[in-house]
């Protein structure tokens, strides 16, 4: 496979890995190449992002690489989030928020296990709205990011503390993950609808 194609695939993998990011070892395994080849690809991508007027940056945190937007573009991203069409949250974002509220701190993978679908975009939406935040990393393989709700979350729902969240039924079947996600959503849906129409 040509280096340009490998670089394009690497870029796609970085994008798909979202805020969790991806390591050189993971990229080498997926691309079926040596680690030094991956490091070369990442150096080329970093150079491209830094020197060709692109809107993204390649960031490294410990051994994990991920894509992020350029800090100098943040006023435009903020303006996008403040546009009227983005004021109403999707059902996916609501489900994700409810899961985080009741299960925090929680990783994106754990959220996806409960929802049964990828949750990169809902998590990004909630971070952008300051309803959730990163609160550390979980011990173990890859040290995934842990998410929890923010003070803005409490304000948004008119709560003074997490203890005021509506209680969940005692007989919830934690083995039935899809049912659990639906229950979380149902618990919040009425409050969300009211908030969206303020």
Coordinates of C-alpha atoms in Angstrom, one line a residue:
X1 CA 0.0 0.0 0.0
X2 CA 1.3 3.5 -0.8
X3 CA 2.3 5.9 1.9
X4 CA -0.3 8.5 0.8
X5 CA -3.1 5.9 1.1
X6 CA -1.8 4.8 4.5
X7 CA -1.7 8.5 5.6
X8 CA -5.3 9.0 4.5
X9 CA -6.4 5.8 6.3
X10 CA -4.5 7.0 9.4
X11 CA -6.3 10.3 9.3
X12 CA -9.6 8.6 9.0
X13 CA -8.8 6.3 12.0
X14 CA -7.8 9.4 14.1
X15 CA -11.1 11.1 13.2
X16 CA -13.1 7.9 14.0
X17 CA -11.4 7.4 17.3
X18 CA -12.9 10.7 18.5
X19 CA -11.8 12.1 21.9
X20 CA -10.6 8.6 23.1
X21 CA -7.8 8.9 20.5
X22 CA -5.6 6.0 19.3
X23 CA -2.1 4.8 20.1
X24 CA 0.8 4.0 17.7
X25 CA 0.4 0.3 18.7
X26 CA -3.3 0.3 17.7
X27 CA -2.6 2.1 14.4
X28 CA 0.2 -0.4 13.6
X29 CA -2.1 -3.3 14.3
X30 CA -5.0 -1.9 12.2
X31 CA -2.8 -0.8 9.3
X32 CA -0.6 -4.0 9.6
X33 CA 2.6 -2.0 9.5
X34 CA 5.6 -1.5 11.8
X35 CA 5.5 1.1 14.6
X36 CA 8.2 3.3 13.0
X37 CA 6.0 3.5 9.8
X38 CA 3.1 4.8 11.9
X39 CA 5.3 7.3 13.6
X40 CA 6.4 8.6 10.2
X41 CA 2.8 8.8 9.0
X42 CA 1.9 10.8 12.2
X43 CA 4.8 13.1 11.7
X44 CA 3.7 13.8 8.1
X45 CA 0.1 14.4 9.2
X46 CA 1.2 16.7 12.0
X47 CA 3.3 18.7 9.4
X48 CA 0.4 18.9 7.1
X49 CA -1.9 20.2 9.8
X50 CA 0.6 22.7 11.0
X51 CA 1.7 24.1 7.6
X52 CA -1.1 23.9 5.1
X53 CA -3.8 26.1 6.6
X54 CA -6.0 23.3 7.9
X55 CA -8.6 23.6 10.6
X56 CA -7.4 20.6 12.6
X57 CA -4.4 19.8 14.8
X58 CA -2.9 16.5 15.7
X59 CA -2.5 16.3 19.4
X60 CA -0.6 13.8 21.6
X61 CA -1.5 13.1 25.2
X62 CA 0.9 10.6 26.7
X63 CA 0.9 7.8 24.1
X64 CA -2.5 8.7 22.6
X65 CA -3.0 10.7 19.4
X66 CA -6.2 12.5 18.5
X67 CA -7.5 15.3 16.3
X68 CA -8.8 18.5 17.6
X69 CA -9.8 21.9 16.2
X70 CA -7.4 24.9 16.3
X71 CA -7.8 27.1 19.4
X72 CA -7.9 30.2 17.3
X73 CA -11.0 29.0 15.6
X74 CA -13.0 28.6 18.9
X75 CA -15.0 31.9 18.4
X76 CA -16.5 30.4 15.2
X77 CA -17.2 27.1 16.9
X78 CA -18.9 28.9 19.7
X79 CA -21.0 30.9 17.3
X80 CA -22.1 27.6 15.6
X81 CA -23.2 26.2 18.9
X82 CA -25.2 29.4 19.6
X83 CA -27.2 29.2 16.4
X84 CA -30.9 28.5 16.8
X85 CA -30.9 25.2 15.0
X86 CA -28.5 23.8 17.6
X87 CA -30.5 24.7 20.7
X88 CA -32.5 21.5 20.8
X89 CA -30.6 18.4 21.7
X90 CA -31.0 15.1 19.8
X91 CA -32.5 12.0 21.4
X92 CA -29.0 10.5 21.3
X93 CA -27.5 13.4 23.2
X94 CA -30.4 13.2 25.8
X95 CA -29.9 9.5 26.3
X96 CA -26.1 9.9 26.6
X97 CA -26.6 12.8 29.1
X98 CA -29.0 10.7 31.2
X99 CA -26.6 7.8 31.3
X100 CA -23.7 10.0 32.4
X101 CA -25.9 11.7 35.0
X102 CA -26.8 8.4 36.7
X103 CA -23.6 6.4 36.1
X104 CA -20.9 9.0 36.5
X105 CA -17.9 8.9 36.2
X106 CA -18.2 6.8 33.1
X107 CA -16.2 6.2 29.9
X108 CA -17.4 6.6 26.4
X109 CA -17.1 2.8 25.9
X110 CA -19.3 2.2 28.9
X111 CA -21.9 4.7 27.6
X112 CA -21.8 2.8 24.2
X113 CA -22.3 -0.5 26.0
X114 CA -25.5 0.8 27.6
X115 CA -26.8 2.6 24.5
X116 CA -25.8 -0.1 22.1
X117 CA -24.5 2.4 19.5
X118 CA -21.4 4.7 19.0
X119 CA -21.7 7.8 21.1
X120 CA -18.8 10.0 19.9
X121 CA -21.1 12.8 18.5
X122 CA -23.5 13.0 21.5
X123 CA -20.5 13.1 23.9
X124 CA -18.9 16.0 21.8
X125 CA -22.3 17.8 21.7
X126 CA -22.6 17.6 25.5
X127 CA -19.0 18.8 26.1
X128 CA -19.6 21.7 23.7
X129 CA -22.7 22.7 25.7
X130 CA -20.7 22.4 28.9
X131 CA -23.2 19.8 30.3
X132 CA -20.5 17.2 30.8
X133 CA -16.7 17.4 31.3
X134 CA -13.6 15.2 31.5
X135 CA -12.9 14.3 35.1
X136 CA -9.9 12.0 34.8
X137 CA -8.9 8.7 33.4
X138 CA -10.0 5.2 34.3
X139 CA -7.3 2.8 35.5
X140 CA -6.6 -0.1 33.1
X141 CA -5.9 -0.6 29.4
X142 CA -5.7 2.6 27.4
X143 CA -6.7 4.7 30.5
X144 CA -10.0 5.9 28.8
X145 CA -11.3 9.3 29.7
X146 CA -14.0 9.5 32.4
X147 CA -16.9 11.9 32.0
X148 CA -19.2 13.5 34.5
X149 CA -21.9 16.2 34.6
X150 CA -21.0 19.9 35.2
X151 CA -22.4 22.7 37.3
X152 CA -24.1 23.9 34.1
X153 CA -25.9 20.6 34.0
X154 CA -27.4 21.2 37.4
X155 CA -28.4 24.8 36.4
X156 CA -29.9 23.6 33.1
X157 CA -32.2 21.2 34.9
X158 CA -32.9 23.4 37.9
X159 CA -31.1 21.1 40.4
X160 CA -29.0 22.1 43.3
X161 CA -27.2 18.7 43.5
X162 CA -27.2 15.2 41.8
X163 CA -29.1 13.9 44.8
X164 CA -32.2 15.7 43.3
X165 CA -32.1 13.5 40.2
X166 CA -35.4 11.5 39.8
X167 CA -34.9 8.1 41.4
X168 CA -34.6 5.0 39.2
X169 CA -36.8 2.0 40.0
X170 CA -35.2 -0.5 42.4
X171 CA -36.0 -3.4 40.1
X172 CA -34.1 -2.1 37.1
X173 CA -32.7 -5.0 35.1
X174 CA -29.0 -4.0 34.6
X175 CA -28.5 -6.9 32.2
X176 CA -30.9 -5.4 29.7
X177 CA -28.8 -2.5 28.6
X178 CA -31.1 -1.2 25.9
X179 CA -34.0 -1.1 28.3
X180 CA -31.8 0.8 30.8
X181 CA -31.0 3.4 28.1
X182 CA -34.7 3.8 27.3
X183 CA -35.4 4.2 31.1
X184 CA -32.8 6.9 31.4
X185 CA -34.2 8.7 28.4
X186 CA -37.8 8.5 29.7
X187 CA -36.7 9.9 33.1
X188 CA -35.3 13.0 31.5
X189 CA -37.5 13.5 28.4
X190 CA -40.2 15.6 30.1
X191 CA -37.7 17.9 31.9
X192 CA -35.8 18.3 28.6
X193 CA -38.9 19.2 26.7
X194 CA -39.7 21.8 29.2
X195 CA -36.2 23.2 29.1
X196 CA -36.2 23.4 25.3
X197 CA -39.4 25.5 25.3
X198 CA -38.3 28.0 27.9

